Amino acid sequence: MSREGFTGFTRGEARVSAARGVYFDRFGPFGKIARLPWSIILLIVGTGLVGTAMLFSVGWDPVSAAPSPDEANLWRDHITRLGVGFVLMIGLALLPLSVWSRFAFPAYAAVIILLVLVDFFGVMGGGAARWLKVGPIQIQPSEPAKLAVTMAVASFYQRMMPTNGQSPPLYVHGGALLLVLIPAALVFKQPNLSTALALTASGAMIIFFAGISMRYVLAAIALGLVSVPAIYTFVLEPYQRERVDTLIAGITGESTNGLGESYQIEQAKIAIGAGGFSGRGYLQGIQSQQEYVPEQHTDFILTIIAEEFGFIGAIALLSVFAFLFAWSFMVASKNRSWFGRLATVGATSTIAFFAIFNSGMVLGLLPVLGMPLPLISYGGTALITVMACFGLILSAHLHRDEKLSTRGLF
């Protein structure tokens, strides 16, 4: 997919697409539902059901041959949230891109307010204040921020993109970068480095595909590399520096403290190695059933898949993710509006960043930062956010021929 511009459909493809749309539109909302790519939707839901099965395995007690009382509800919570997320995804997919664009900045403003409120009224958990509690409901504003930031930056470019086909001037890219960095800084302050990195990465991908000059991209990369020592020394918290040190020690072969920050990685590698090529079998994992791997229901759930289904199972799951991401980028390449293209790029990049980083983290190739595996790991707000991101991507597919007006910011 060229980042300098999107060719969209050929004339023949456009005629077929238009004719199909006219036929199905006669049936109203049901016609739209029929036009959805149900094979992709079933793949998304199927991946979520894999997560349900893995969470059931997490809660399985091999001694009593029954679910553990402490973890028996993990899979029930996940499948309930998956059902809610499915309804939300389909509902959002039916919304025209003009509606998404219209509500982009109000959603962005609401997320900024929630992130500021976290700083004052946040509920502590895991050593960080990341949640807001309203009665029985507890939400993590940094999760919907992923989608809101993508929508806002894409809408900003849609409004500011030159109509002569040229790339936008540098100050437009600067404005987009500011929209990304404000929520990223608020999230980093919680502290939540993983989500801050995800926001920055998805925003950078949108800016890249919006057509920023390569010389600025290379300059940003060079500046980032030069800044690494300063970030390590003055920005990262002590525990974050320790995790980076553990990663470097593991890669270079130096000895580590098996009971310290390296414990998770070492136990994860043992679980992956125990699975071998084809796995030990469902509910038969030794590392997972005896809970040697910490956080195996969230950040390290991939170790359960690798131990019980082996190399084949892990590669199959990652291949499904790769296919979904490739399809999503194809959707972006065939969209007629800048909002549809860039919002799809941003939503896809957000999900892909977590999937790639989680896999690298479990394998000991990246530091442990608290990255859940999309659709698989336990977590309500994270799962709903991923389903909403897929709703946006499906909307871009369904409304790929929709033209959005290009006008000034105000």
Coordinates of C-alpha atoms in Angstrom, one line a residue:
M1 CA 0.0 0.0 0.0
S2 CA 1.6 3.3 -1.1
R3 CA 1.7 5.9 1.6
E4 CA 1.8 8.7 -1.0
G5 CA -1.7 8.1 -2.1
F6 CA -4.3 5.3 -2.5
T7 CA -5.4 4.2 -6.0
G8 CA -8.6 2.7 -4.8
F9 CA -10.7 0.7 -7.3
T10 CA -10.3 0.2 -11.0
R11 CA -13.3 1.3 -13.1
G12 CA -14.6 -2.3 -13.3
E13 CA -14.2 -2.9 -9.6
A14 CA -16.0 0.4 -8.9
R15 CA -19.0 -0.6 -11.1
V16 CA -19.3 -4.0 -9.5
S17 CA -19.0 -2.5 -6.0
A18 CA -21.6 0.2 -6.8
A19 CA -24.0 -2.4 -8.3
R20 CA -23.7 -4.7 -5.3
G21 CA -24.3 -1.7 -2.9
V22 CA -27.4 -0.6 -4.8
Y23 CA -28.8 -4.2 -4.7
F24 CA -28.3 -4.7 -1.0
D25 CA -29.3 -1.1 0.0
R26 CA -32.9 -2.0 -1.0
F27 CA -33.1 -4.0 2.1
G28 CA -32.2 -1.2 4.5
P29 CA -30.0 -2.1 7.6
F30 CA -30.4 -5.8 6.8
G31 CA -28.8 -5.2 3.4
K32 CA -25.8 -3.6 5.1
I33 CA -25.5 -6.5 7.5
A34 CA -25.6 -8.9 4.5
R35 CA -22.7 -6.9 2.8
L36 CA -20.4 -7.3 5.8
P37 CA -17.5 -9.7 5.4
W38 CA -18.8 -12.5 7.5
S39 CA -15.8 -14.7 6.9
I40 CA -13.6 -12.0 8.6
I41 CA -16.1 -11.5 11.4
L42 CA -16.2 -15.3 12.1
L43 CA -12.4 -15.3 12.2
I44 CA -12.4 -12.5 14.7
V45 CA -15.0 -14.1 16.9
G46 CA -13.3 -17.5 16.5
T47 CA -10.1 -16.0 17.8
G48 CA -11.9 -14.6 20.8
L49 CA -13.4 -18.1 21.5
V50 CA -9.8 -19.4 21.5
G51 CA -9.2 -17.0 24.3
T52 CA -12.2 -18.3 26.1
A53 CA -10.9 -21.9 25.9
M54 CA -7.4 -20.8 27.1
L55 CA -8.9 -19.0 30.1
F56 CA -10.9 -22.1 30.9
S57 CA -7.5 -23.9 30.9
V58 CA -6.0 -21.3 33.2
G59 CA -8.7 -22.0 35.7
W60 CA -8.5 -25.8 35.5
D61 CA -7.4 -27.6 38.6
P62 CA -5.7 -30.9 37.6
V63 CA -5.9 -32.3 41.1
S64 CA -9.7 -32.0 41.4
A65 CA -10.3 -32.3 37.7
A66 CA -12.6 -29.3 37.9
P67 CA -12.3 -25.5 37.5
S68 CA -10.5 -23.8 40.4
P69 CA -12.9 -21.7 42.5
D70 CA -10.6 -18.7 42.3
E71 CA -10.4 -18.6 38.5
A72 CA -13.6 -20.4 37.5
N73 CA -15.2 -17.2 36.2
L74 CA -12.3 -16.1 33.9
W75 CA -13.7 -17.8 30.8
R76 CA -17.3 -16.8 31.7
D77 CA -16.4 -13.2 31.9
H78 CA -14.4 -13.4 28.7
I79 CA -17.2 -15.0 26.6
T80 CA -19.8 -12.5 28.1
R81 CA -17.6 -9.6 27.1
L82 CA -16.9 -11.1 23.7
G83 CA -20.7 -11.3 23.1
V84 CA -21.1 -7.6 24.1
G85 CA -18.1 -6.7 21.9
F86 CA -19.6 -8.6 19.0
V87 CA -22.9 -6.6 19.2
L88 CA -20.9 -3.4 19.5
M89 CA -18.6 -4.3 16.6
I90 CA -21.6 -5.0 14.3
G91 CA -23.4 -1.8 15.4
L92 CA -20.3 0.3 14.8
A93 CA -19.7 -1.3 11.5
L94 CA -23.1 -0.1 10.2
L95 CA -22.2 3.5 11.0
P96 CA -21.2 5.6 8.0
L97 CA -17.7 7.0 8.1
S98 CA -19.2 10.6 8.2
V99 CA -20.6 9.7 11.6
W100 CA -17.3 8.4 12.9
S101 CA -15.6 11.6 11.7
R102 CA -18.2 13.8 13.2
F103 CA -17.8 12.3 16.6
A104 CA -14.0 12.0 16.5
F105 CA -13.1 15.2 18.3
P106 CA -15.9 14.9 21.0
A107 CA -14.6 11.4 21.7
Y108 CA -11.1 12.7 21.9
A109 CA -12.1 15.5 24.3
A110 CA -14.0 13.0 26.5
V111 CA -11.0 10.7 26.7
I112 CA -8.6 13.6 27.6
I113 CA -11.0 14.6 30.4
L114 CA -11.2 11.0 31.7
L115 CA -7.4 10.7 31.6
V116 CA -7.0 13.9 33.6
L117 CA -9.6 12.6 36.1
V118 CA -7.5 9.4 36.5
D119 CA -4.7 11.6 37.8
F120 CA -6.9 12.9 40.6
F121 CA -9.4 10.1 41.3
G122 CA -7.7 7.0 39.8
V123 CA -8.1 3.6 41.5
M124 CA -4.8 1.9 42.2
G125 CA -4.0 -1.5 40.8
G126 CA -0.7 -3.2 40.1
G127 CA 1.2 -0.2 41.4
A128 CA -0.4 2.3 39.1
A129 CA -3.6 4.5 39.0
R130 CA -5.1 3.6 35.7
W131 CA -8.8 3.0 36.5
L132 CA -11.9 5.1 37.2
K133 CA -14.6 3.6 39.3
V134 CA -18.2 4.8 39.0
G135 CA -20.4 2.8 41.3
P136 CA -19.9 -0.9 40.4
I137 CA -18.4 0.0 37.0
Q138 CA -14.6 0.2 36.7
I139 CA -13.1 1.5 33.4
Q140 CA -9.6 2.1 32.1
P141 CA -9.7 5.3 30.1
S142 CA -6.4 4.5 28.4
E143 CA -8.1 1.7 26.4
P144 CA -10.8 3.8 24.6
A145 CA -8.0 6.4 24.1
K146 CA -6.5 4.1 21.5
L147 CA -9.6 4.4 19.3
A148 CA -10.4 8.0 20.1
V149 CA -6.8 9.2 19.2
T150 CA -7.0 7.3 15.9
M151 CA -10.3 8.8 15.1
A152 CA -9.2 12.3 16.0
V153 CA -5.9 12.2 14.0
A154 CA -7.6 10.7 11.0
S155 CA -10.4 13.3 11.1
F156 CA -7.8 16.1 11.5
Y157 CA -6.1 15.0 8.3
Q158 CA -9.4 14.6 6.5
R159 CA -10.2 18.3 7.3
M160 CA -6.6 19.6 6.6
M161 CA -5.6 17.6 3.6
P162 CA -4.8 19.7 0.5
T163 CA -7.3 19.3 -2.3
N164 CA -4.7 19.5 -5.1
G165 CA -3.3 16.0 -4.4
Q166 CA -0.1 17.3 -2.7
S167 CA 1.2 16.1 0.7
P168 CA 0.1 18.3 3.6
P169 CA 2.5 20.9 4.9
L170 CA 4.8 20.2 7.9
Y171 CA 2.6 22.2 10.3
V172 CA -0.3 19.8 9.6
H173 CA 1.8 16.8 10.6
G174 CA 2.9 18.8 13.7
G175 CA -0.7 19.3 14.7
A176 CA -1.4 15.6 14.2
L177 CA 1.7 14.7 16.4
L178 CA 0.4 17.0 19.1
L179 CA -3.0 15.2 19.1
V180 CA -1.1 12.0 19.7
L181 CA 1.4 13.2 22.3
I182 CA -1.1 14.8 24.7
P183 CA -2.9 11.6 25.6
A184 CA 0.3 9.6 25.4
A185 CA 1.9 11.8 28.0
L186 CA -1.2 11.5 30.3
V187 CA -1.1 7.8 30.0
F188 CA 2.6 7.6 30.6
K189 CA 2.2 9.6 33.8
Q190 CA -0.1 6.9 35.3
P191 CA 2.4 5.1 34.7
N192 CA 1.3 3.0 31.7
L193 CA 4.3 2.7 29.3
S194 CA 2.8 0.0 27.1
T195 CA -0.3 1.9 26.2
A196 CA 1.7 5.2 25.8
L197 CA 3.9 3.4 23.3
A198 CA 0.9 1.9 21.5
L199 CA -0.7 5.4 21.1
T200 CA 2.6 6.8 19.8
A201 CA 3.2 3.9 17.4
S202 CA -0.3 4.0 15.9
G203 CA -0.2 7.8 15.6
A204 CA 3.2 7.6 13.9
M205 CA 1.8 5.1 11.4
I206 CA -1.1 7.5 10.5
I207 CA 1.3 10.4 10.1
F208 CA 3.6 8.2 7.9
F209 CA 0.8 7.1 5.6
A210 CA -0.6 10.7 5.4
G211 CA 2.5 11.4 3.3
I212 CA 5.1 13.0 5.5
S213 CA 8.5 13.4 3.8
M214 CA 11.0 10.6 4.4
R215 CA 13.6 13.0 5.5
Y216 CA 11.5 13.9 8.5
V217 CA 10.9 10.2 9.2
L218 CA 14.6 9.5 9.1
A219 CA 15.3 12.6 11.3
A220 CA 12.8 11.4 13.8
I221 CA 14.3 7.9 13.9
A222 CA 17.8 9.3 14.3
L223 CA 16.6 11.6 17.1
G224 CA 14.9 8.7 18.9
L225 CA 18.1 6.6 18.7
V226 CA 20.2 9.4 20.1
S227 CA 17.7 10.0 22.9
V228 CA 17.7 6.4 24.1
P229 CA 20.4 6.9 26.8
A230 CA 18.6 10.0 28.2
I231 CA 15.2 8.3 28.2
Y232 CA 16.7 5.3 30.0
T233 CA 18.3 7.4 32.6
F234 CA 15.8 10.2 33.3
V235 CA 12.4 9.1 32.0
L236 CA 12.0 5.4 32.9
E237 CA 11.1 4.3 36.4
P238 CA 13.6 2.1 38.3
Y239 CA 11.5 -1.0 37.7
Q240 CA 11.3 -0.3 34.0
R241 CA 15.0 0.1 33.8
E242 CA 15.4 -3.2 35.6
R243 CA 13.2 -4.9 33.0
V244 CA 15.3 -3.4 30.2
D245 CA 18.5 -4.7 31.9
T246 CA 16.9 -8.1 32.3
L247 CA 16.1 -8.2 28.5
I248 CA 19.6 -7.2 27.6
A249 CA 21.1 -9.8 30.0
G250 CA 18.9 -12.5 28.5
I251 CA 19.9 -11.6 24.9
T252 CA 23.6 -11.4 25.7
G253 CA 23.6 -14.5 27.8
E254 CA 24.6 -12.9 31.1
S255 CA 23.4 -14.4 34.3
T256 CA 20.1 -13.1 35.8
N257 CA 18.3 -13.4 39.1
G258 CA 15.8 -16.2 38.5
L259 CA 13.6 -14.9 41.2
G260 CA 13.6 -11.3 40.1
E261 CA 12.4 -9.6 36.9
S262 CA 13.7 -12.5 34.8
Y263 CA 11.4 -15.0 36.5
Q264 CA 8.5 -14.5 34.2
I265 CA 10.6 -14.8 31.0
E266 CA 12.4 -17.9 32.2
Q267 CA 9.2 -19.7 33.2
A268 CA 7.6 -18.6 29.9
K269 CA 10.5 -20.1 27.9
I270 CA 10.2 -23.3 29.9
A271 CA 6.5 -23.5 29.1
I272 CA 7.1 -22.8 25.4
G273 CA 9.8 -25.4 25.3
A274 CA 7.7 -28.0 27.1
G275 CA 5.0 -27.7 24.3
G276 CA 7.4 -28.8 21.6
F277 CA 6.1 -29.0 18.1
S278 CA 2.6 -30.3 18.7
G279 CA 1.9 -29.5 22.4
R280 CA 1.1 -31.5 25.4
G281 CA -2.7 -31.4 24.8
Y282 CA -5.6 -29.3 26.0
L283 CA -5.7 -29.0 29.8
Q284 CA -2.4 -30.9 30.0
G285 CA 0.1 -28.1 30.5
I286 CA 2.4 -28.5 33.5
Q287 CA 3.6 -24.9 33.7
S288 CA 0.2 -23.5 33.2
Q289 CA -1.8 -25.9 35.4
Q290 CA 0.6 -25.5 38.3
E291 CA 0.7 -21.7 37.8
Y292 CA 4.5 -21.4 37.4
V293 CA 4.0 -18.6 34.9
P294 CA 2.8 -15.3 36.5
E295 CA 0.0 -13.4 34.8
Q296 CA -0.7 -16.3 32.5
H297 CA -4.4 -15.2 32.1
T298 CA -3.3 -11.8 30.7
D299 CA 0.1 -10.9 29.4
F300 CA 1.5 -14.4 29.2
I301 CA -1.5 -16.3 27.9
L302 CA 0.5 -17.2 24.8
T303 CA 2.6 -19.5 26.9
I304 CA -0.5 -21.7 27.6
I305 CA -1.2 -21.9 23.9
A306 CA 2.4 -22.8 23.1
E307 CA 2.6 -25.5 25.9
E308 CA -0.8 -27.1 25.2
F309 CA -0.8 -26.8 21.4
G310 CA 2.9 -26.5 20.6
F311 CA 4.7 -24.6 17.9
I312 CA 1.8 -25.5 15.5
G313 CA -0.8 -23.9 17.7
A314 CA 1.2 -20.7 18.4
I315 CA 2.1 -20.2 14.7
A316 CA -1.6 -20.9 13.6
L317 CA -2.8 -18.2 16.0
L318 CA -0.1 -15.7 14.9
S319 CA -1.0 -16.5 11.2
V320 CA -4.6 -15.6 11.9
F321 CA -3.5 -12.2 13.3
A322 CA -1.2 -11.6 10.3
F323 CA -4.1 -12.4 7.9
L324 CA -6.5 -10.0 9.7
F325 CA -3.9 -7.3 9.7
A326 CA -3.1 -7.8 5.9
W327 CA -6.9 -7.7 5.2
S328 CA -7.3 -4.5 7.2
F329 CA -4.5 -2.7 5.4
M330 CA -6.1 -3.8 2.1
V331 CA -9.4 -2.2 3.3
A332 CA -7.4 1.0 3.9
S333 CA -5.9 0.9 0.4
K334 CA -9.3 0.7 -1.2
N335 CA -11.0 3.5 0.8
R336 CA -11.9 6.7 -1.1
S337 CA -11.7 9.1 1.9
W338 CA -8.6 10.1 3.8
F339 CA -10.5 9.5 7.1
G340 CA -11.4 5.9 6.1
R341 CA -7.8 5.2 5.0
L342 CA -6.0 6.6 8.0
A343 CA -8.5 5.5 10.6
T344 CA -8.2 2.0 9.3
V345 CA -4.4 2.2 9.4
G346 CA -4.5 3.6 13.0
A347 CA -6.9 1.0 14.3
T348 CA -5.0 -1.9 12.6
S349 CA -1.7 -0.6 13.9
T350 CA -3.0 -0.4 17.4
I351 CA -4.1 -4.1 17.5
A352 CA -1.0 -5.2 15.6
F353 CA 1.3 -3.4 18.0
F354 CA -0.1 -5.3 21.0
A355 CA 0.0 -8.6 19.2
I356 CA 3.6 -8.2 18.0
F357 CA 4.9 -6.8 21.2
N358 CA 3.1 -9.4 23.4
S359 CA 4.6 -12.2 21.3
G360 CA 8.1 -10.6 21.4
M361 CA 7.7 -10.1 25.2
V362 CA 6.8 -13.7 25.9
L363 CA 9.7 -14.9 23.8
G364 CA 12.1 -12.7 25.7
L365 CA 12.9 -10.5 22.7
L366 CA 11.2 -7.4 24.1
P367 CA 10.9 -6.1 27.7
V368 CA 8.0 -7.0 29.9
L369 CA 5.7 -4.0 29.8
G370 CA 2.2 -5.4 30.4
M371 CA 0.9 -6.0 26.8
P372 CA -2.2 -8.2 26.6
L373 CA -2.7 -10.4 23.6
P374 CA -5.7 -9.0 21.6
L375 CA -8.9 -11.0 21.8
I376 CA -7.2 -13.7 23.9
S377 CA -6.0 -12.2 27.1
Y378 CA -8.4 -11.6 30.1
G379 CA -9.5 -8.0 30.4
G380 CA -12.9 -6.3 29.8
T381 CA -12.0 -2.8 28.6
A382 CA -9.2 -4.0 26.5
L383 CA -11.4 -6.6 24.7
I384 CA -14.2 -4.1 24.1
T385 CA -11.7 -1.6 22.7
V386 CA -10.3 -4.2 20.3
M387 CA -13.8 -5.1 19.1
A388 CA -14.6 -1.4 18.6
C389 CA -11.4 -1.1 16.5
F390 CA -12.5 -3.9 14.3
G391 CA -15.9 -2.2 14.1
L392 CA -14.2 0.9 12.7
I393 CA -12.3 -1.3 10.2
L394 CA -15.5 -3.1 9.1
S395 CA -17.2 0.3 8.7
A396 CA -14.4 1.4 6.5
H397 CA -14.8 -1.7 4.4
L398 CA -18.6 -1.4 4.2
H399 CA -18.5 2.4 3.4
R400 CA -15.3 2.4 1.3
D401 CA -17.0 4.3 -1.5
E402 CA -18.3 7.1 0.8
K403 CA -16.9 10.5 0.0
L404 CA -16.2 12.8 2.9
S405 CA -15.8 16.6 2.4
T406 CA -12.4 18.2 2.9
R407 CA -12.6 21.4 4.7
G408 CA -10.7 23.5 7.2
L409 CA -10.4 22.5 10.9
F410 CA -13.2 24.7 12.0

